[in-house]
């Protein structure tokens, strides 16, 4: 693997307990990239100071002093980190057709998994009214997306006994899914929904095995450990 240790730290605007910034931490960790965090309160996001970095006023954003780029949107940030720093393809492929399949699953995560799982969490926990049809809609989509992943993973085999979305090794696109996958169980439980609303071990066994393999990785455990209040300033 390329030596990334002599780089200047990449600045990450983030806050804990939210899945999209944690996606970036996982990739930074996997690539052994140095980084530093700027912690933001929710009230600081839609303010001119942060909107001058990210006009969408959401997290994450990065600034890489090594190349002098500022970027927002988690998918674009990850594409940049991989293209710039994963020269040995530790968690990517540069071969045909794998590189296009990486794009495919990456777009599916950012447009298919993140927003639907996020809306399920919103309507279950944060919306000002109880709208049962919206809860059913987004929980149904959450299960449908998990079902798509489960079916695909069930069709795959690999040398290490695990199935991965692309090729026969874990890549950044697998890791892009891990935080929202982990979050569903928490918000379904917090909303005190019945078990059949989300029971991946029974409903989606290939998905469950895949997720279980990812949550033991040091990069995921590091991202989780940074959720603790005393670690918020990276
Ligand atoms: N499509 C964006 C979504 C970013 C996003 O929704 N971030 C959440 C945290 S996971 C956020 O900043 N929420 C605060 C808000 O909406 O004000 C990405 O992938 O970066």
PDB file of C-alpha atoms and ligand atoms in Angstrom:
ATOM      1  CA  UNK A   1       0.000   0.000   0.000  1.00  0.00           C
ATOM      2  CA  UNK A   2       1.170   3.545  -0.753  1.00  0.00           C
ATOM      3  CA  UNK A   3       2.616   5.471   2.200  1.00  0.00           C
ATOM      4  CA  UNK A   4       0.106   8.188   2.992  1.00  0.00           C
ATOM      5  CA  UNK A   5       1.621   9.025   6.387  1.00  0.00           C
ATOM      6  CA  UNK A   6       3.671  12.060   5.249  1.00  0.00           C
ATOM      7  CA  UNK A   7       0.621  13.919   3.969  1.00  0.00           C
ATOM      8  CA  UNK A   8      -0.814  16.995   5.653  1.00  0.00           C
ATOM      9  CA  UNK A   9      -4.005  16.156   7.604  1.00  0.00           C
ATOM     10  CA  UNK A  10      -7.229  16.334   5.617  1.00  0.00           C
ATOM     11  CA  UNK A  11      -9.772  18.574   7.350  1.00  0.00           C
ATOM     12  CA  UNK A  12     -13.213  17.006   7.869  1.00  0.00           C
ATOM     13  CA  UNK A  13     -16.285  19.013   8.903  1.00  0.00           C
ATOM     14  CA  UNK A  14     -18.402  16.578  10.888  1.00  0.00           C
ATOM     15  CA  UNK A  15     -20.504  15.781  13.912  1.00  0.00           C
ATOM     16  CA  UNK A  16     -20.985  12.416  15.653  1.00  0.00           C
ATOM     17  CA  UNK A  17     -24.064  10.155  15.618  1.00  0.00           C
ATOM     18  CA  UNK A  18     -24.824  10.853  11.947  1.00  0.00           C
ATOM     19  CA  UNK A  19     -24.055   8.364   9.175  1.00  0.00           C
ATOM     20  CA  UNK A  20     -22.680  10.479   6.318  1.00  0.00           C
ATOM     21  CA  UNK A  21     -19.638  12.027   8.043  1.00  0.00           C
ATOM     22  CA  UNK A  22     -18.851   8.600   9.549  1.00  0.00           C
ATOM     23  CA  UNK A  23     -18.635   7.207   5.997  1.00  0.00           C
ATOM     24  CA  UNK A  24     -15.680   9.524   5.368  1.00  0.00           C
ATOM     25  CA  UNK A  25     -13.962   8.585   8.641  1.00  0.00           C
ATOM     26  CA  UNK A  26     -14.138   4.914   7.624  1.00  0.00           C
ATOM     27  CA  UNK A  27     -12.500   5.572   4.245  1.00  0.00           C
ATOM     28  CA  UNK A  28      -9.816   7.842   5.788  1.00  0.00           C
ATOM     29  CA  UNK A  29      -9.039   5.063   8.273  1.00  0.00           C
ATOM     30  CA  UNK A  30      -8.995   2.317   5.621  1.00  0.00           C
ATOM     31  CA  UNK A  31      -6.483   4.323   3.577  1.00  0.00           C
ATOM     32  CA  UNK A  32      -4.416   5.321   6.659  1.00  0.00           C
ATOM     33  CA  UNK A  33      -4.839   8.996   5.772  1.00  0.00           C
ATOM     34  CA  UNK A  34      -4.103  11.646   8.418  1.00  0.00           C
ATOM     35  CA  UNK A  35      -7.113  13.809   9.237  1.00  0.00           C
ATOM     36  CA  UNK A  36      -8.383  16.423  11.602  1.00  0.00           C
ATOM     37  CA  UNK A  37     -11.977  17.226  12.452  1.00  0.00           C
ATOM     38  CA  UNK A  38     -13.944  20.443  12.741  1.00  0.00           C
ATOM     39  CA  UNK A  39     -16.940  19.635  14.904  1.00  0.00           C
ATOM     40  CA  UNK A  40     -20.148  21.548  14.128  1.00  0.00           C
ATOM     41  CA  UNK A  41     -23.353  21.924  16.088  1.00  0.00           C
ATOM     42  CA  UNK A  42     -26.573  21.552  14.058  1.00  0.00           C
ATOM     43  CA  UNK A  43     -27.271  25.285  14.455  1.00  0.00           C
ATOM     44  CA  UNK A  44     -23.965  26.118  12.744  1.00  0.00           C
ATOM     45  CA  UNK A  45     -24.766  24.243   9.521  1.00  0.00           C
ATOM     46  CA  UNK A  46     -27.151  26.659   7.796  1.00  0.00           C
ATOM     47  CA  UNK A  47     -25.029  29.696   8.637  1.00  0.00           C
ATOM     48  CA  UNK A  48     -23.003  31.800   6.165  1.00  0.00           C
ATOM     49  CA  UNK A  49     -19.660  30.671   7.646  1.00  0.00           C
ATOM     50  CA  UNK A  50     -20.274  26.968   6.936  1.00  0.00           C
ATOM     51  CA  UNK A  51     -22.341  27.611   3.785  1.00  0.00           C
ATOM     52  CA  UNK A  52     -19.263  29.305   2.309  1.00  0.00           C
ATOM     53  CA  UNK A  53     -17.666  25.824   2.473  1.00  0.00           C
ATOM     54  CA  UNK A  54     -20.787  23.782   1.680  1.00  0.00           C
ATOM     55  CA  UNK A  55     -23.684  25.756   0.135  1.00  0.00           C
ATOM     56  CA  UNK A  56     -25.986  22.818   0.970  1.00  0.00           C
ATOM     57  CA  UNK A  57     -25.303  23.370   4.685  1.00  0.00           C
ATOM     58  CA  UNK A  58     -24.994  19.665   5.471  1.00  0.00           C
ATOM     59  CA  UNK A  59     -22.245  17.340   6.632  1.00  0.00           C
ATOM     60  CA  UNK A  60     -19.710  16.113   5.641  1.00  0.00           C
ATOM     61  CA  UNK A  61     -17.293  18.438   3.827  1.00  0.00           C
ATOM     62  CA  UNK A  62     -13.520  18.191   3.479  1.00  0.00           C
ATOM     63  CA  UNK A  63     -10.570  20.384   2.637  1.00  0.00           C
ATOM     64  CA  UNK A  64      -7.440  18.596   1.477  1.00  0.00           C
ATOM     65  CA  UNK A  65      -4.416  20.902   1.889  1.00  0.00           C
ATOM     66  CA  UNK A  66      -2.279  18.473  -0.108  1.00  0.00           C
ATOM     67  CA  UNK A  67      -4.186  19.271  -3.291  1.00  0.00           C
ATOM     68  CA  UNK A  68      -6.032  22.414  -2.130  1.00  0.00           C
ATOM     69  CA  UNK A  69      -9.518  21.077  -2.876  1.00  0.00           C
ATOM     70  CA  UNK A  70     -12.693  21.690  -0.870  1.00  0.00           C
ATOM     71  CA  UNK A  71     -15.483  19.157  -1.432  1.00  0.00           C
ATOM     72  CA  UNK A  72     -18.924  18.245  -0.116  1.00  0.00           C
ATOM     73  CA  UNK A  73     -21.380  15.382  -0.788  1.00  0.00           C
ATOM     74  CA  UNK A  74     -20.132  12.181   0.795  1.00  0.00           C
ATOM     75  CA  UNK A  75     -20.131  10.212  -2.487  1.00  0.00           C
ATOM     76  CA  UNK A  76     -18.007  12.844  -4.257  1.00  0.00           C
ATOM     77  CA  UNK A  77     -15.620  13.015  -1.294  1.00  0.00           C
ATOM     78  CA  UNK A  78     -15.158   9.250  -1.288  1.00  0.00           C
ATOM     79  CA  UNK A  79     -14.626   9.148  -5.070  1.00  0.00           C
ATOM     80  CA  UNK A  80     -11.954  11.834  -4.641  1.00  0.00           C
ATOM     81  CA  UNK A  81     -10.189  10.035  -1.776  1.00  0.00           C
ATOM     82  CA  UNK A  82     -10.150   6.766  -3.698  1.00  0.00           C
ATOM     83  CA  UNK A  83      -8.965   8.336  -6.971  1.00  0.00           C
ATOM     84  CA  UNK A  84      -6.253  10.357  -5.210  1.00  0.00           C
ATOM     85  CA  UNK A  85      -5.036   8.015  -2.485  1.00  0.00           C
ATOM     86  CA  UNK A  86      -5.978   4.395  -3.256  1.00  0.00           C
ATOM     87  CA  UNK A  87      -3.311   3.958  -5.918  1.00  0.00           C
ATOM     88  CA  UNK A  88      -2.794   0.299  -5.021  1.00  0.00           C
ATOM     89  CA  UNK A  89      -6.520  -0.491  -5.138  1.00  0.00           C
ATOM     90  CA  UNK A  90      -6.655  -1.644  -1.521  1.00  0.00           C
ATOM     91  CA  UNK A  91     -10.409  -1.024  -1.415  1.00  0.00           C
ATOM     92  CA  UNK A  92     -11.166  -0.334  -5.089  1.00  0.00           C
ATOM     93  CA  UNK A  93     -10.656  -1.649  -8.624  1.00  0.00           C
ATOM     94  CA  UNK A  94      -9.395   0.189 -11.680  1.00  0.00           C
ATOM     95  CA  UNK A  95     -10.241  -2.678 -14.021  1.00  0.00           C
ATOM     96  CA  UNK A  96     -13.144  -3.089 -16.457  1.00  0.00           C
ATOM     97  CA  UNK A  97     -15.985  -3.758 -15.659  1.00  0.00           C
ATOM     98  CA  UNK A  98     -15.397  -3.514 -11.883  1.00  0.00           C
ATOM     99  CA  UNK A  99     -14.748   0.237 -11.842  1.00  0.00           C
ATOM    100  CA  UNK A 100     -18.187   0.850 -13.393  1.00  0.00           C
ATOM    101  CA  UNK A 101     -19.832  -1.560 -10.972  1.00  0.00           C
ATOM    102  CA  UNK A 102     -18.235   0.426  -8.149  1.00  0.00           C
ATOM    103  CA  UNK A 103     -19.927   3.543  -9.564  1.00  0.00           C
ATOM    104  CA  UNK A 104     -23.213   1.672  -9.834  1.00  0.00           C
ATOM    105  CA  UNK A 105     -23.282   0.583  -6.179  1.00  0.00           C
ATOM    106  CA  UNK A 106     -21.955   3.930  -5.021  1.00  0.00           C
ATOM    107  CA  UNK A 107     -24.840   5.741  -6.776  1.00  0.00           C
ATOM    108  CA  UNK A 108     -27.279   3.195  -5.376  1.00  0.00           C
ATOM    109  CA  UNK A 109     -26.003   3.935  -1.863  1.00  0.00           C
ATOM    110  CA  UNK A 110     -26.173   7.720  -2.179  1.00  0.00           C
ATOM    111  CA  UNK A 111     -29.511   7.847  -4.015  1.00  0.00           C
ATOM    112  CA  UNK A 112     -31.221   4.601  -2.986  1.00  0.00           C
ATOM    113  CA  UNK A 113     -30.102   3.639   0.500  1.00  0.00           C
ATOM    114  CA  UNK A 114     -29.120   6.882   2.275  1.00  0.00           C
ATOM    115  CA  UNK A 115     -32.209   8.992   1.448  1.00  0.00           C
ATOM    116  CA  UNK A 116     -34.740   6.186   2.011  1.00  0.00           C
ATOM    117  CA  UNK A 117     -33.221   4.979   5.271  1.00  0.00           C
ATOM    118  CA  UNK A 118     -32.878   8.620   6.317  1.00  0.00           C
ATOM    119  CA  UNK A 119     -36.539   9.371   5.613  1.00  0.00           C
ATOM    120  CA  UNK A 120     -37.569   6.257   7.543  1.00  0.00           C
ATOM    121  CA  UNK A 121     -35.628   7.595  10.540  1.00  0.00           C
ATOM    122  CA  UNK A 122     -37.151  11.051  10.061  1.00  0.00           C
ATOM    123  CA  UNK A 123     -40.782   9.898   9.972  1.00  0.00           C
ATOM    124  CA  UNK A 124     -40.307   7.363  12.783  1.00  0.00           C
ATOM    125  CA  UNK A 125     -38.484   9.688  15.168  1.00  0.00           C
ATOM    126  CA  UNK A 126     -38.403  13.381  14.278  1.00  0.00           C
ATOM    127  CA  UNK A 127     -41.388  14.479  12.170  1.00  0.00           C
ATOM    128  CA  UNK A 128     -43.737  16.875  13.979  1.00  0.00           C
ATOM    129  CA  UNK A 129     -46.802  14.700  13.209  1.00  0.00           C
ATOM    130  CA  UNK A 130     -47.308  10.939  13.327  1.00  0.00           C
ATOM    131  CA  UNK A 131     -47.871  10.036   9.652  1.00  0.00           C
ATOM    132  CA  UNK A 132     -48.351   6.273   9.534  1.00  0.00           C
ATOM    133  CA  UNK A 133     -48.473   6.088   5.724  1.00  0.00           C
ATOM    134  CA  UNK A 134     -45.067   7.826   5.488  1.00  0.00           C
ATOM    135  CA  UNK A 135     -43.602   5.485   8.124  1.00  0.00           C
ATOM    136  CA  UNK A 136     -44.906   2.477   6.168  1.00  0.00           C
ATOM    137  CA  UNK A 137     -43.648   3.883   2.876  1.00  0.00           C
ATOM    138  CA  UNK A 138     -40.070   4.455   4.047  1.00  0.00           C
ATOM    139  CA  UNK A 139     -39.824   1.343   6.199  1.00  0.00           C
ATOM    140  CA  UNK A 140     -41.088  -0.586   3.164  1.00  0.00           C
ATOM    141  CA  UNK A 141     -38.421   1.031   0.981  1.00  0.00           C
ATOM    142  CA  UNK A 142     -35.772   0.289   3.614  1.00  0.00           C
ATOM    143  CA  UNK A 143     -36.701  -3.402   3.490  1.00  0.00           C
ATOM    144  CA  UNK A 144     -36.881  -3.330  -0.304  1.00  0.00           C
ATOM    145  CA  UNK A 145     -33.352  -1.869  -0.578  1.00  0.00           C
ATOM    146  CA  UNK A 146     -32.052  -4.414   1.959  1.00  0.00           C
ATOM    147  CA  UNK A 147     -33.750  -7.099  -0.151  1.00  0.00           C
ATOM    148  CA  UNK A 148     -31.954  -5.917  -3.308  1.00  0.00           C
ATOM    149  CA  UNK A 149     -28.613  -6.108  -1.481  1.00  0.00           C
ATOM    150  CA  UNK A 150     -29.494  -9.479   0.060  1.00  0.00           C
ATOM    151  CA  UNK A 151     -30.374 -11.031  -3.284  1.00  0.00           C
ATOM    152  CA  UNK A 152     -27.239  -9.729  -4.959  1.00  0.00           C
ATOM    153  CA  UNK A 153     -24.956 -10.832  -2.119  1.00  0.00           C
ATOM    154  CA  UNK A 154     -26.646 -14.247  -2.102  1.00  0.00           C
ATOM    155  CA  UNK A 155     -25.570 -14.694  -5.732  1.00  0.00           C
ATOM    156  CA  UNK A 156     -21.899 -13.943  -4.938  1.00  0.00           C
ATOM    157  CA  UNK A 157     -19.098 -16.089  -3.548  1.00  0.00           C
ATOM    158  CA  UNK A 158     -15.530 -15.140  -2.743  1.00  0.00           C
ATOM    159  CA  UNK A 159     -12.316 -16.733  -1.576  1.00  0.00           C
ATOM    160  CA  UNK A 160     -12.502 -15.329   1.957  1.00  0.00           C
ATOM    161  CA  UNK A 161     -15.949 -16.819   2.613  1.00  0.00           C
ATOM    162  CA  UNK A 162     -17.621 -13.405   2.467  1.00  0.00           C
ATOM    163  CA  UNK A 163     -19.645 -11.988  -0.378  1.00  0.00           C
ATOM    164  CA  UNK A 164     -18.860  -8.408  -1.445  1.00  0.00           C
ATOM    165  CA  UNK A 165     -20.757  -6.140  -3.788  1.00  0.00           C
ATOM    166  CA  UNK A 166     -18.021  -5.921  -6.449  1.00  0.00           C
ATOM    167  CA  UNK A 167     -15.359  -8.491  -7.255  1.00  0.00           C
ATOM    168  CA  UNK A 168     -14.007 -10.746  -4.526  1.00  0.00           C
ATOM    169  CA  UNK A 169     -12.730  -8.299  -1.909  1.00  0.00           C
ATOM    170  CA  UNK A 170     -14.214  -5.627   0.299  1.00  0.00           C
ATOM    171  CA  UNK A 171     -14.271  -2.246  -1.432  1.00  0.00           C
ATOM    172  CA  UNK A 172     -15.256   1.289  -0.519  1.00  0.00           C
ATOM    173  CA  UNK A 173     -18.765   0.697  -1.869  1.00  0.00           C
ATOM    174  CA  UNK A 174     -19.464  -2.037   0.701  1.00  0.00           C
ATOM    175  CA  UNK A 175     -18.252   0.341   3.405  1.00  0.00           C
ATOM    176  CA  UNK A 176     -20.470   3.168   2.133  1.00  0.00           C
ATOM    177  CA  UNK A 177     -23.518   1.152   3.239  1.00  0.00           C
ATOM    178  CA  UNK A 178     -22.394   0.109   6.706  1.00  0.00           C
ATOM    179  CA  UNK A 179     -23.471   3.142   8.765  1.00  0.00           C
ATOM    180  CA  UNK A 180     -27.034   3.422   7.497  1.00  0.00           C
ATOM    181  CA  UNK A 181     -27.393  -0.378   7.760  1.00  0.00           C
ATOM    182  CA  UNK A 182     -26.342  -0.127  11.400  1.00  0.00           C
ATOM    183  CA  UNK A 183     -28.613   2.853  12.071  1.00  0.00           C
ATOM    184  CA  UNK A 184     -31.876   1.157  11.012  1.00  0.00           C
ATOM    185  CA  UNK A 185     -31.908  -1.275  13.930  1.00  0.00           C
ATOM    186  CA  UNK A 186     -31.402   1.632  16.339  1.00  0.00           C
ATOM    187  CA  UNK A 187     -34.153   3.878  15.026  1.00  0.00           C
ATOM    188  CA  UNK A 188     -36.669   1.045  14.630  1.00  0.00           C
ATOM    189  CA  UNK A 189     -35.985   0.093  18.253  1.00  0.00           C
ATOM    190  CA  UNK A 190     -36.184   3.705  19.466  1.00  0.00           C
ATOM    191  CA  UNK A 191     -39.539   4.076  17.691  1.00  0.00           C
ATOM    192  CA  UNK A 192     -40.709   0.872  19.447  1.00  0.00           C
ATOM    193  CA  UNK A 193     -41.803  -0.732  16.205  1.00  0.00           C
ATOM    194  CA  UNK A 194     -42.648  -4.450  16.006  1.00  0.00           C
ATOM    195  CA  UNK A 195     -39.779  -6.858  15.265  1.00  0.00           C
ATOM    196  CA  UNK A 196     -41.128  -7.748  11.819  1.00  0.00           C
ATOM    197  CA  UNK A 197     -40.570  -4.140  10.716  1.00  0.00           C
ATOM    198  CA  UNK A 198     -36.816  -4.826  10.687  1.00  0.00           C
ATOM    199  CA  UNK A 199     -35.427  -8.279  11.433  1.00  0.00           C
ATOM    200  CA  UNK A 200     -32.487  -8.565   9.022  1.00  0.00           C
ATOM    201  CA  UNK A 201     -30.990 -11.705  10.528  1.00  0.00           C
ATOM    202  CA  UNK A 202     -34.149 -13.597   9.530  1.00  0.00           C
ATOM    203  CA  UNK A 203     -35.415 -11.509   6.625  1.00  0.00           C
ATOM    204  CA  UNK A 204     -32.113 -10.818   4.843  1.00  0.00           C
ATOM    205  CA  UNK A 205     -29.499 -13.429   5.863  1.00  0.00           C
ATOM    206  CA  UNK A 206     -26.915 -12.564   3.171  1.00  0.00           C
ATOM    207  CA  UNK A 207     -27.265  -8.872   3.976  1.00  0.00           C
ATOM    208  CA  UNK A 208     -26.883  -9.713   7.677  1.00  0.00           C
ATOM    209  CA  UNK A 209     -23.715 -11.759   7.128  1.00  0.00           C
ATOM    210  CA  UNK A 210     -22.216  -8.962   4.989  1.00  0.00           C
ATOM    211  CA  UNK A 211     -23.049  -6.312   7.584  1.00  0.00           C
ATOM    212  CA  UNK A 212     -21.729  -8.496  10.420  1.00  0.00           C
ATOM    213  CA  UNK A 213     -18.382  -8.851   8.611  1.00  0.00           C
ATOM    214  CA  UNK A 214     -18.103  -5.076   8.128  1.00  0.00           C
ATOM    215  CA  UNK A 215     -18.904  -3.992  11.684  1.00  0.00           C
ATOM    216  CA  UNK A 216     -15.880  -5.847  13.071  1.00  0.00           C
ATOM    217  CA  UNK A 217     -13.416  -3.841  10.951  1.00  0.00           C
ATOM    218  CA  UNK A 218     -11.101  -1.436  12.812  1.00  0.00           C
ATOM    219  CA  UNK A 219     -12.220   1.437  10.552  1.00  0.00           C
ATOM    220  CA  UNK A 220     -15.870   1.007  11.552  1.00  0.00           C
ATOM    221  CA  UNK A 221     -14.977   0.530  15.229  1.00  0.00           C
ATOM    222  CA  UNK A 222     -12.893   3.740  15.092  1.00  0.00           C
ATOM    223  CA  UNK A 223     -15.808   5.685  13.574  1.00  0.00           C
ATOM    224  CA  UNK A 224     -18.105   4.323  16.302  1.00  0.00           C
ATOM    225  CA  UNK A 225     -15.609   5.155  19.055  1.00  0.00           C
ATOM    226  CA  UNK A 226     -15.507   8.777  17.853  1.00  0.00           C
ATOM    227  CA  UNK A 227     -19.216   9.019  18.607  1.00  0.00           C
ATOM    228  CA  UNK A 228     -18.311   9.347  22.270  1.00  0.00           C
ATOM    229  CA  UNK A 229     -18.742  12.908  23.487  1.00  0.00           C
ATOM    230  CA  UNK A 230     -15.185  13.307  24.766  1.00  0.00           C
ATOM    231  CA  UNK A 231     -13.771  12.478  21.320  1.00  0.00           C
ATOM    232  CA  UNK A 232     -15.846  14.883  19.257  1.00  0.00           C
ATOM    233  CA  UNK A 233     -12.894  17.166  18.510  1.00  0.00           C
ATOM    234  CA  UNK A 234     -10.832  14.803  16.379  1.00  0.00           C
TER     235      UNK A 234
HETATM  236  N1  LIG B   1     -26.253  13.770   0.226  1.00  0.00           N
HETATM  237  C1  LIG B   1     -25.520  14.286   1.351  1.00  0.00           C
HETATM  238  C2  LIG B   1     -26.356  14.150   2.601  1.00  0.00           C
HETATM  239  C3  LIG B   1     -25.741  14.892   3.740  1.00  0.00           C
HETATM  240  C4  LIG B   1     -26.635  14.890   4.966  1.00  0.00           C
HETATM  241  O1  LIG B   1     -27.863  14.773   4.890  1.00  0.00           O
HETATM  242  N2  LIG B   1     -25.982  15.018   6.125  1.00  0.00           N
HETATM  243  C5  LIG B   1     -26.689  15.047   7.375  1.00  0.00           C
HETATM  244  C6  LIG B   1     -25.900  14.266   8.400  1.00  0.00           C
HETATM  245  S1  LIG B   1     -25.861  12.531   8.020  1.00  0.00           S
HETATM  246  C7  LIG B   1     -26.824  16.480   7.845  1.00  0.00           C
HETATM  247  O2  LIG B   1     -25.924  17.273   7.667  1.00  0.00           O
HETATM  248  N3  LIG B   1     -27.939  16.796   8.503  1.00  0.00           N
HETATM  249  C8  LIG B   1     -28.150  18.065   9.120  1.00  0.00           C
HETATM  250  C9  LIG B   1     -29.200  18.886   8.448  1.00  0.00           C
HETATM  251  O3  LIG B   1     -29.910  18.374   7.579  1.00  0.00           O
HETATM  252  O4  LIG B   1     -29.319  20.065   8.805  1.00  0.00           O
HETATM  253  C10 LIG B   1     -24.193  13.523   1.499  1.00  0.00           C
HETATM  254  O5  LIG B   1     -24.177  12.328   1.173  1.00  0.00           O
HETATM  255  O6  LIG B   1     -23.189  14.117   1.911  1.00  0.00           O
END
